[in-house]
mmCIF file of C-alpha atoms and ligand atoms in Angstrom:
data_model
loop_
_atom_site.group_PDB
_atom_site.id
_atom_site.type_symbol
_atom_site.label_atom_id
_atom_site.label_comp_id
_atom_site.label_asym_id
_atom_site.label_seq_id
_atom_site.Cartn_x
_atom_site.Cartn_y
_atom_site.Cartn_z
ATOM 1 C CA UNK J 99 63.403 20.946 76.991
ATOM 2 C CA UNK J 100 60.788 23.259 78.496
ATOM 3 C CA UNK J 101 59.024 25.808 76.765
ATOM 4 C CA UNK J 102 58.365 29.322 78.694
ATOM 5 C CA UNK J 103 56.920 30.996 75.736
ATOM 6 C CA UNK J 104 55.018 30.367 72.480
ATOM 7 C CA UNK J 105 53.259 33.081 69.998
ATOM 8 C CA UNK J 106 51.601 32.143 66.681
ATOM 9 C CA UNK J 107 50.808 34.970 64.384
ATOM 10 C CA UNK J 108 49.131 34.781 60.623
ATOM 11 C CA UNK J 109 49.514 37.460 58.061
ATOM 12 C CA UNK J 110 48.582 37.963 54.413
ATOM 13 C CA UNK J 111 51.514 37.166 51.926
ATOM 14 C CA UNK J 112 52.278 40.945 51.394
ATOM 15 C CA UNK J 113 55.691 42.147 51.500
ATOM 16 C CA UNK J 114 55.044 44.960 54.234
ATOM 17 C CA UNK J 115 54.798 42.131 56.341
ATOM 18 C CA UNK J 116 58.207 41.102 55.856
ATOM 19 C CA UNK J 117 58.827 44.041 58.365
ATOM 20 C CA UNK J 118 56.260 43.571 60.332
ATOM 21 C CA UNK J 119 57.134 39.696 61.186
ATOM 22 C CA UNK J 120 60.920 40.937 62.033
ATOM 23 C CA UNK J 121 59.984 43.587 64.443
ATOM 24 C CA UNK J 122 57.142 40.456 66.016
ATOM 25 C CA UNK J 123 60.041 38.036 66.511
ATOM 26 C CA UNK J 124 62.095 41.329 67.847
ATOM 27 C CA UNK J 125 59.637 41.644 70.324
ATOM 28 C CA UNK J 126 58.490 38.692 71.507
ATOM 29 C CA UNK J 127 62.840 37.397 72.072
ATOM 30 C CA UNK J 128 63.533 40.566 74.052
ATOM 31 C CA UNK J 129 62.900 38.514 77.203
ATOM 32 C CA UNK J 130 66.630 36.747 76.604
ATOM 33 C CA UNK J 131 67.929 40.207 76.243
ATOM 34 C CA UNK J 132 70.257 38.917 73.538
ATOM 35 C CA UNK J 133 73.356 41.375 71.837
ATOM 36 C CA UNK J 134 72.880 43.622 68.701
ATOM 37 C CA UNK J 135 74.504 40.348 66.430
ATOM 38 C CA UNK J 136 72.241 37.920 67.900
ATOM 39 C CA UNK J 137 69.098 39.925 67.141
ATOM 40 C CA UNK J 138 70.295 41.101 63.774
ATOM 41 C CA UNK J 139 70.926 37.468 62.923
ATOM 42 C CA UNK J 140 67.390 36.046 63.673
ATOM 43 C CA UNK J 141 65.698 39.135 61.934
ATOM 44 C CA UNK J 142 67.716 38.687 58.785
ATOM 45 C CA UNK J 143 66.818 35.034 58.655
ATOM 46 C CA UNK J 144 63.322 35.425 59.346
ATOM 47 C CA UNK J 145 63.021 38.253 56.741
ATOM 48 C CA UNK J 146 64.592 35.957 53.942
ATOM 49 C CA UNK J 147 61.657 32.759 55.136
ATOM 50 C CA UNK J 148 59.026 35.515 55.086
ATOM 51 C CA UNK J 149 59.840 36.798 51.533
ATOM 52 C CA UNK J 150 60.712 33.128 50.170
ATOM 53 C CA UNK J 151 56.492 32.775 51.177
ATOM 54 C CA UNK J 152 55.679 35.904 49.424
ATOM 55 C CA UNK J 153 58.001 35.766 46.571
ATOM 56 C CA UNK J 154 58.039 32.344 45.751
ATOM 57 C CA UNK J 155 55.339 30.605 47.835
ATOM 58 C CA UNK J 156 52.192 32.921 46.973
ATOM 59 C CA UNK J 157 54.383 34.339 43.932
ATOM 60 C CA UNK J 158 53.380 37.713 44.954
ATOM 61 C CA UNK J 159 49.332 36.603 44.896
ATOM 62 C CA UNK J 160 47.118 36.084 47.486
ATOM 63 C CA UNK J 161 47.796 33.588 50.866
ATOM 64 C CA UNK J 162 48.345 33.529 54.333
ATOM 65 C CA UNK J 163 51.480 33.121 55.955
ATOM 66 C CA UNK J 164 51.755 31.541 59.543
ATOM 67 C CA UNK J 165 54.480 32.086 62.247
ATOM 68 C CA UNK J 166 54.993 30.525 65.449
ATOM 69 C CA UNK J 167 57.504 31.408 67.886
ATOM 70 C CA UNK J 168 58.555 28.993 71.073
ATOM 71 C CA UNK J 169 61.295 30.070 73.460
ATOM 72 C CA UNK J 170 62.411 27.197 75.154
ATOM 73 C CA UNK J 171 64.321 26.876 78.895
ATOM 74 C CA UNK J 172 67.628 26.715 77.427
ATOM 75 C CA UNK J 173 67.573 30.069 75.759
ATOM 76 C CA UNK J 174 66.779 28.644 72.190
ATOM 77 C CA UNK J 175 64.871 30.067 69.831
ATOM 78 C CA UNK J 176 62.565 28.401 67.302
ATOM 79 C CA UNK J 177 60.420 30.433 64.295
ATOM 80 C CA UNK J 178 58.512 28.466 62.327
ATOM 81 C CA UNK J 179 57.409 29.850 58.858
ATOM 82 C CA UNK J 180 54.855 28.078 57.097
ATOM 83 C CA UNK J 181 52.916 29.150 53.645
ATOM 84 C CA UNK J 182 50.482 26.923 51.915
ATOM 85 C CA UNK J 183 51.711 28.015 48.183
ATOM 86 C CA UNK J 184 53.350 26.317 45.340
ATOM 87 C CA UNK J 185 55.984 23.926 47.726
ATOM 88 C CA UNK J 186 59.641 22.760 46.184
ATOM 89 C CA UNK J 187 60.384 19.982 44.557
ATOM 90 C CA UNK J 188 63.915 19.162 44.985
ATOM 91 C CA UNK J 189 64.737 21.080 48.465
ATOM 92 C CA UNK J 190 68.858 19.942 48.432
ATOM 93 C CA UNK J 191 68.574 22.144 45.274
ATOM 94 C CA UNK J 192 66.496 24.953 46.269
ATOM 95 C CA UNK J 193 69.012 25.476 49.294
ATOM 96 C CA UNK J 194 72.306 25.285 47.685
ATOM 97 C CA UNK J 195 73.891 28.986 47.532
ATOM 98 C CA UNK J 196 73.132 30.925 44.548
ATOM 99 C CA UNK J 197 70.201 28.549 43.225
ATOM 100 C CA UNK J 198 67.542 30.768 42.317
ATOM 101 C CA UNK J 199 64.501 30.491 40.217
ATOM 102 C CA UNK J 200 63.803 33.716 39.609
ATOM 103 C CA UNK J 201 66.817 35.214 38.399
ATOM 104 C CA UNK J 202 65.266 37.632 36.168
ATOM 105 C CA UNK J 203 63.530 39.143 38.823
ATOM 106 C CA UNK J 204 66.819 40.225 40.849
ATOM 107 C CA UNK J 205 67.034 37.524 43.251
ATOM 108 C CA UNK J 206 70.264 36.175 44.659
ATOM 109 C CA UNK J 207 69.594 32.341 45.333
ATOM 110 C CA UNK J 208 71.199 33.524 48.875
ATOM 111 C CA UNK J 209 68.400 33.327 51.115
ATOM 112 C CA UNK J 210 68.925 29.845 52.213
ATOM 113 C CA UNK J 211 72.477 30.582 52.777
ATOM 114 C CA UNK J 212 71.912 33.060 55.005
ATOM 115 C CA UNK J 213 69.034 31.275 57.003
ATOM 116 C CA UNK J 214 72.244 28.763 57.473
ATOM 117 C CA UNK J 215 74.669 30.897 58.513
ATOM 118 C CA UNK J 216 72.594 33.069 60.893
ATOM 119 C CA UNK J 217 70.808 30.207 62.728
ATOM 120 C CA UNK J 218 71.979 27.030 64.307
ATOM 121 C CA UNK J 219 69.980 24.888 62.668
ATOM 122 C CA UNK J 220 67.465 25.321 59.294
ATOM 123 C CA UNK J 221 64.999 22.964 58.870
ATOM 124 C CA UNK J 222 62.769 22.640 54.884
ATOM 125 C CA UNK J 223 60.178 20.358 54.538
ATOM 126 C CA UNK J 224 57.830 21.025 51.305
ATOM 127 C CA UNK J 225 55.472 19.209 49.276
ATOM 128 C CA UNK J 226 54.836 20.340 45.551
ATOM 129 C CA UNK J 227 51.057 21.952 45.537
ATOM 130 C CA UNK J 228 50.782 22.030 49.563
ATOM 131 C CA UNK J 229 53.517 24.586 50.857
ATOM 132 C CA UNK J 230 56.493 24.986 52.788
ATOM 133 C CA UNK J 231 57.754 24.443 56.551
ATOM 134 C CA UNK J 232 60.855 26.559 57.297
ATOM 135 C CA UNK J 233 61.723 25.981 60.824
ATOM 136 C CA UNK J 234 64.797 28.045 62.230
ATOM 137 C CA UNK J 235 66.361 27.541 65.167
ATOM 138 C CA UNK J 236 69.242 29.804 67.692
ATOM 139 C CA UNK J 237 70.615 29.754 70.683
ATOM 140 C CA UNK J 238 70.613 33.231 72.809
ATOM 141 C CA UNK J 239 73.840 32.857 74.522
ATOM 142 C CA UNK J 240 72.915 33.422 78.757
ATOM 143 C CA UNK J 241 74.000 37.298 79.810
ATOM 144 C CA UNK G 1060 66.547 58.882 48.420
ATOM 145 C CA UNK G 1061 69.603 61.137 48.934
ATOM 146 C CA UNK G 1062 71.909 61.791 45.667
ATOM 147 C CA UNK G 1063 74.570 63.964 44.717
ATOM 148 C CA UNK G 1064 76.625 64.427 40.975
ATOM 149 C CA UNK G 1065 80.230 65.007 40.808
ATOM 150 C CA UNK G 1066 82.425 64.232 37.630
ATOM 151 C CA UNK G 1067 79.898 62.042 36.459
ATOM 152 C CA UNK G 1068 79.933 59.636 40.029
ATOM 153 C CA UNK G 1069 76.259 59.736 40.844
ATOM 154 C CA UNK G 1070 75.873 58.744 44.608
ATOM 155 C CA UNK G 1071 72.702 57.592 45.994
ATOM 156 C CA UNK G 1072 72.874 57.689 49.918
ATOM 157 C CA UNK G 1073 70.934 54.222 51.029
ATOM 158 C CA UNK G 1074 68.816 54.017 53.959
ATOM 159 C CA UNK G 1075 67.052 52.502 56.620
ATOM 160 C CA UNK G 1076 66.130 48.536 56.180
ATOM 161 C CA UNK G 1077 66.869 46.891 52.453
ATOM 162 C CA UNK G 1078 63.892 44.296 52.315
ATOM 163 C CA UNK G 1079 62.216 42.971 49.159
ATOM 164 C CA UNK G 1080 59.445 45.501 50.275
ATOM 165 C CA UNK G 1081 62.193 48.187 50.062
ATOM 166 C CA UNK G 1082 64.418 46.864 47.590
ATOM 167 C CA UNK G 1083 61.845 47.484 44.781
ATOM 168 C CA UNK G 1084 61.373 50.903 45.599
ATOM 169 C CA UNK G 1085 65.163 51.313 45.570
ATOM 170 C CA UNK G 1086 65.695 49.815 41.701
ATOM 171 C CA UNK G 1087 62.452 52.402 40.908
ATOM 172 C CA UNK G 1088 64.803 55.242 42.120
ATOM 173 C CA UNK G 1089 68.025 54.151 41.182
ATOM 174 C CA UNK G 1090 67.109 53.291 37.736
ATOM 175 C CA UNK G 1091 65.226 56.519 37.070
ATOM 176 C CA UNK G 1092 68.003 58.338 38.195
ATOM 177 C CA UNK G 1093 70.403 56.798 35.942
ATOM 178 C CA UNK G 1094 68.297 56.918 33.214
ATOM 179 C CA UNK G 1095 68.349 61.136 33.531
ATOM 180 C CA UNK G 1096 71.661 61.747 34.753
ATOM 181 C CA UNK G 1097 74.049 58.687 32.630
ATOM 182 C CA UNK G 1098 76.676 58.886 35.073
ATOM 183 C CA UNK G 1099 79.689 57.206 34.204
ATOM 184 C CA UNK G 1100 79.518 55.471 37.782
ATOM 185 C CA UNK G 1101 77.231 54.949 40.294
ATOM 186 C CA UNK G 1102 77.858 54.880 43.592
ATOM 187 C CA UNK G 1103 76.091 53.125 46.272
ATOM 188 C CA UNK G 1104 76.432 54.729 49.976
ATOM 189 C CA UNK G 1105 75.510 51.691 52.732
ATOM 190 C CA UNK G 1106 76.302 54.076 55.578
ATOM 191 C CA UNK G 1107 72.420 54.780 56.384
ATOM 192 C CA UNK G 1108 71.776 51.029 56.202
ATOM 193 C CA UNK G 1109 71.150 49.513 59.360
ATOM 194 C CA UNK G 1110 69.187 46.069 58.239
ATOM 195 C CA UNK G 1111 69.704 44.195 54.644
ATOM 196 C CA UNK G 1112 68.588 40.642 53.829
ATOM 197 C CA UNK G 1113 69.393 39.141 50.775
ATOM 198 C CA UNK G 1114 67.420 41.569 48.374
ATOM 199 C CA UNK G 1115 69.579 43.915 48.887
ATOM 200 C CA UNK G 1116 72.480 41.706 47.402
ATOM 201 C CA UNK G 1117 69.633 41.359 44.069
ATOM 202 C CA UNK G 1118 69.682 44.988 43.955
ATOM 203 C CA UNK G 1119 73.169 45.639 43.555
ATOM 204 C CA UNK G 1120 73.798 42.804 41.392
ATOM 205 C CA UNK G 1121 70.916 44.236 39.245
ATOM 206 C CA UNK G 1122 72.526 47.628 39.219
ATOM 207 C CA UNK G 1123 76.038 46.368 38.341
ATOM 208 C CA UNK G 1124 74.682 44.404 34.965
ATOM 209 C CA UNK G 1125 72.527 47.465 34.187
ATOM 210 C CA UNK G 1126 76.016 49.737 34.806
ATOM 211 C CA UNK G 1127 78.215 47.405 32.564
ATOM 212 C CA UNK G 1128 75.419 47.708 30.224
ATOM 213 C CA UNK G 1129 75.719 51.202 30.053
ATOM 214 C CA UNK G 1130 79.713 51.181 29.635
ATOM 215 C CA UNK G 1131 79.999 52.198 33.632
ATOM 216 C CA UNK G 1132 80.894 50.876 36.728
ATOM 217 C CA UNK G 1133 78.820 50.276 40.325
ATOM 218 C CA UNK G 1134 81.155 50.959 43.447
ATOM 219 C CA UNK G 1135 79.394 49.827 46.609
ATOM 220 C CA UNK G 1136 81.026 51.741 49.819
ATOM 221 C CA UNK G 1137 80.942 52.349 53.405
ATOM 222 C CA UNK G 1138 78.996 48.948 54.072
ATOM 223 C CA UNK G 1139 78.426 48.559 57.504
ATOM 224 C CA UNK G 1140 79.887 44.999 58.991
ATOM 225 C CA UNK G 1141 77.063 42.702 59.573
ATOM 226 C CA UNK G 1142 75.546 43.971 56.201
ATOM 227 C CA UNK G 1143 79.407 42.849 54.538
ATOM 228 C CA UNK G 1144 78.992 39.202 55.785
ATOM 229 C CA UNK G 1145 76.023 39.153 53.481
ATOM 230 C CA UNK G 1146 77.971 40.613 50.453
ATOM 231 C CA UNK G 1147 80.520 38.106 51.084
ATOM 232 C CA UNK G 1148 78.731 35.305 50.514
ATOM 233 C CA UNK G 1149 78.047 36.192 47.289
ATOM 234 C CA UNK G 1150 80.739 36.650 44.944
ATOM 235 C CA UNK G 1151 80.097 40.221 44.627
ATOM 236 C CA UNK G 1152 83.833 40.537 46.099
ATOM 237 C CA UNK G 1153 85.379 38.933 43.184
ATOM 238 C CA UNK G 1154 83.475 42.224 41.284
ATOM 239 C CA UNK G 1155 85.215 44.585 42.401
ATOM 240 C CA UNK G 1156 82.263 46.624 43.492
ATOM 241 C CA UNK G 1157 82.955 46.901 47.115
ATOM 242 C CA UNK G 1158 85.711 49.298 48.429
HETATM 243 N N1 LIG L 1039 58.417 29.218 50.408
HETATM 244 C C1 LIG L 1039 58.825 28.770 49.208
HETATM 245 N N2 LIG L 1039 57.936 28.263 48.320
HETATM 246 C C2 LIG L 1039 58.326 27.823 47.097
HETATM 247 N N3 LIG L 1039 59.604 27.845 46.664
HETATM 248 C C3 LIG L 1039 60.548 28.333 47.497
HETATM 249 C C4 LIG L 1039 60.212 28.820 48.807
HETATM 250 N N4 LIG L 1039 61.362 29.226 49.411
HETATM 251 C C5 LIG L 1039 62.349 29.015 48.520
HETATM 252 N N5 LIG L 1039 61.883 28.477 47.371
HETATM 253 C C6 LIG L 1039 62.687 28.064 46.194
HETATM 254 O O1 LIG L 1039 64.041 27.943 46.599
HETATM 255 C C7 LIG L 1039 64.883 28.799 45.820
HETATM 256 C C8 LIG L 1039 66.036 29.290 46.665
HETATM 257 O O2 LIG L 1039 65.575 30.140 47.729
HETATM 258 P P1 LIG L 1039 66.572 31.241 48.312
HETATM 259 O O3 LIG L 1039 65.841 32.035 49.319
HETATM 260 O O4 LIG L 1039 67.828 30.559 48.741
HETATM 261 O O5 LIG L 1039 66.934 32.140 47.049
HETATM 262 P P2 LIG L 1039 65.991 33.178 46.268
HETATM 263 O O6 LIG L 1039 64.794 33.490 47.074
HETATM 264 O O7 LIG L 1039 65.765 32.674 44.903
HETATM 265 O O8 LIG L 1039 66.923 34.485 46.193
HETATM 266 P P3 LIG L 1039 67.221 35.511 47.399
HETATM 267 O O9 LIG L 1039 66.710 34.889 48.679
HETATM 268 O O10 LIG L 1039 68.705 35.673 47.417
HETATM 269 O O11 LIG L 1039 66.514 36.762 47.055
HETATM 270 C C9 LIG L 1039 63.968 29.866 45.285
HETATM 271 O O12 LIG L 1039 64.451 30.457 44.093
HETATM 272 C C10 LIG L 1039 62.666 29.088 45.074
HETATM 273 O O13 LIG L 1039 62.699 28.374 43.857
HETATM 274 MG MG1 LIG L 1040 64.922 34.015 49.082
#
């Protein structure tokens, strides 16, 4: 399918930028003028890839994070979230609802989970030592 | 952050976006505030919430051990709808925290 728009953005893996890429992807999807839901969705997912990066990617030290955006003809949407941290070794695990490794630092093992039910489609691909692809994917349904 | 005392219910009005960025600046708050006042419950106000993503859901788990800890209880109240689906998915419900 054709693509009528692409962004790619890079950030340092601090956790005002979890704001900051929500209000980017905000932006640059306004074009399919999609409903409240819709939007809320795609920002809640991207907020829980972004802080996965900084949390558990970087664990809260130095790195870049990179997003790219693609709008294709069909009205989907596809964010890709990439970090070149610490990576996951067992993925099936790392998305099943309430795993968590960090437990004792308040987290819900829910981010995956929501990615899931927000999106169409989630998409992991890691490496141990080299980082992690999350690639998310919606349709904005036509006005 | 917004708070009022009654009967010993502390309730802390929540608001704007519940991040990770956010959400640690919330616990700073919350817990200094229950460490002065020992309220008997605390009670969480969503109604000034208008984005949460799953560190918000760490938060008030957090808060709900730390209450039980103290011999209290966490309610969790007016949560807007698309911030509920959230709470729903995590077992929070069978709590009894949100009313
Ligand atoms: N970018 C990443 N780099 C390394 N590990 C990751 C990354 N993203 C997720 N993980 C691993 O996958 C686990 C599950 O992630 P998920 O987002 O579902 O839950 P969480 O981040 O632990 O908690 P929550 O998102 O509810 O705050 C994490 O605990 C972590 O071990
Ligand atoms: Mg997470």
């Amino acid at each position: 399918m054709k693509t009528i728009n692409e962004m790619a953005l890079r950030f340092p893996s601090k956790s005002c930028n979890e704001a900051f890429a929500r209000a980017a992807v905000s932006a640059f999807i306004a074009v399919l003028d999609p409903t409240v839901g819709e939007l809320s969705d795609l920002k809640t997912a991207v907020s829980e890839a972004v802080t996965n990066c900084v949390v558990h990617g970087y664990r809260r030290g130095a790195g870049t994070i990179f997003l790219t955006g693609k709008i294709t003809e069909d009205r989907r949407v596809i964010v890709k979230i990439r970090d070149k941290g610490v990576g996951i070794a067992d993925v099936k695990q790392a998305m099943e609802p309430l795993f968590t490794t960090a437990a004792e630092e308040e987290r819900a093992g829910l981010g995956f989970a929501v990615m899931q039910s927000f999106c169409d489609k989630v998409r992991v691909s890691s490496k141990p030592g080299k980082g992690t692809t999350v690639t998310l994917e919606k349709r904005i349904a036509d006005v | 952050m917004k708070t009022t005392l009654e009967d010993g219910v502390l309730t802390a009005y929540l608001e704007g976006e519940i991040d990770h960025d956010a959400a640690v600046n919330m616990r700073r708050q919350l817990d200094a505030s229950v460490q002065t006042v020992k309220p008997r419950v605390l009670c969480l106000d969503f109604a000034g919430v208008g984005f949460m993503d799953s560190s918000g859901v760490g938060l008030v788990m957090g808060r709900y051990r730390m209450m039980k800890l103290l011999g209290g209880s966490l309610y969790v109240v007016r949560v807007p709808e698309r911030i509920y689906r959230i709470f729903a998915m995590s077992g929070l419900e069978g709590l009894g925290v949100l009313r």
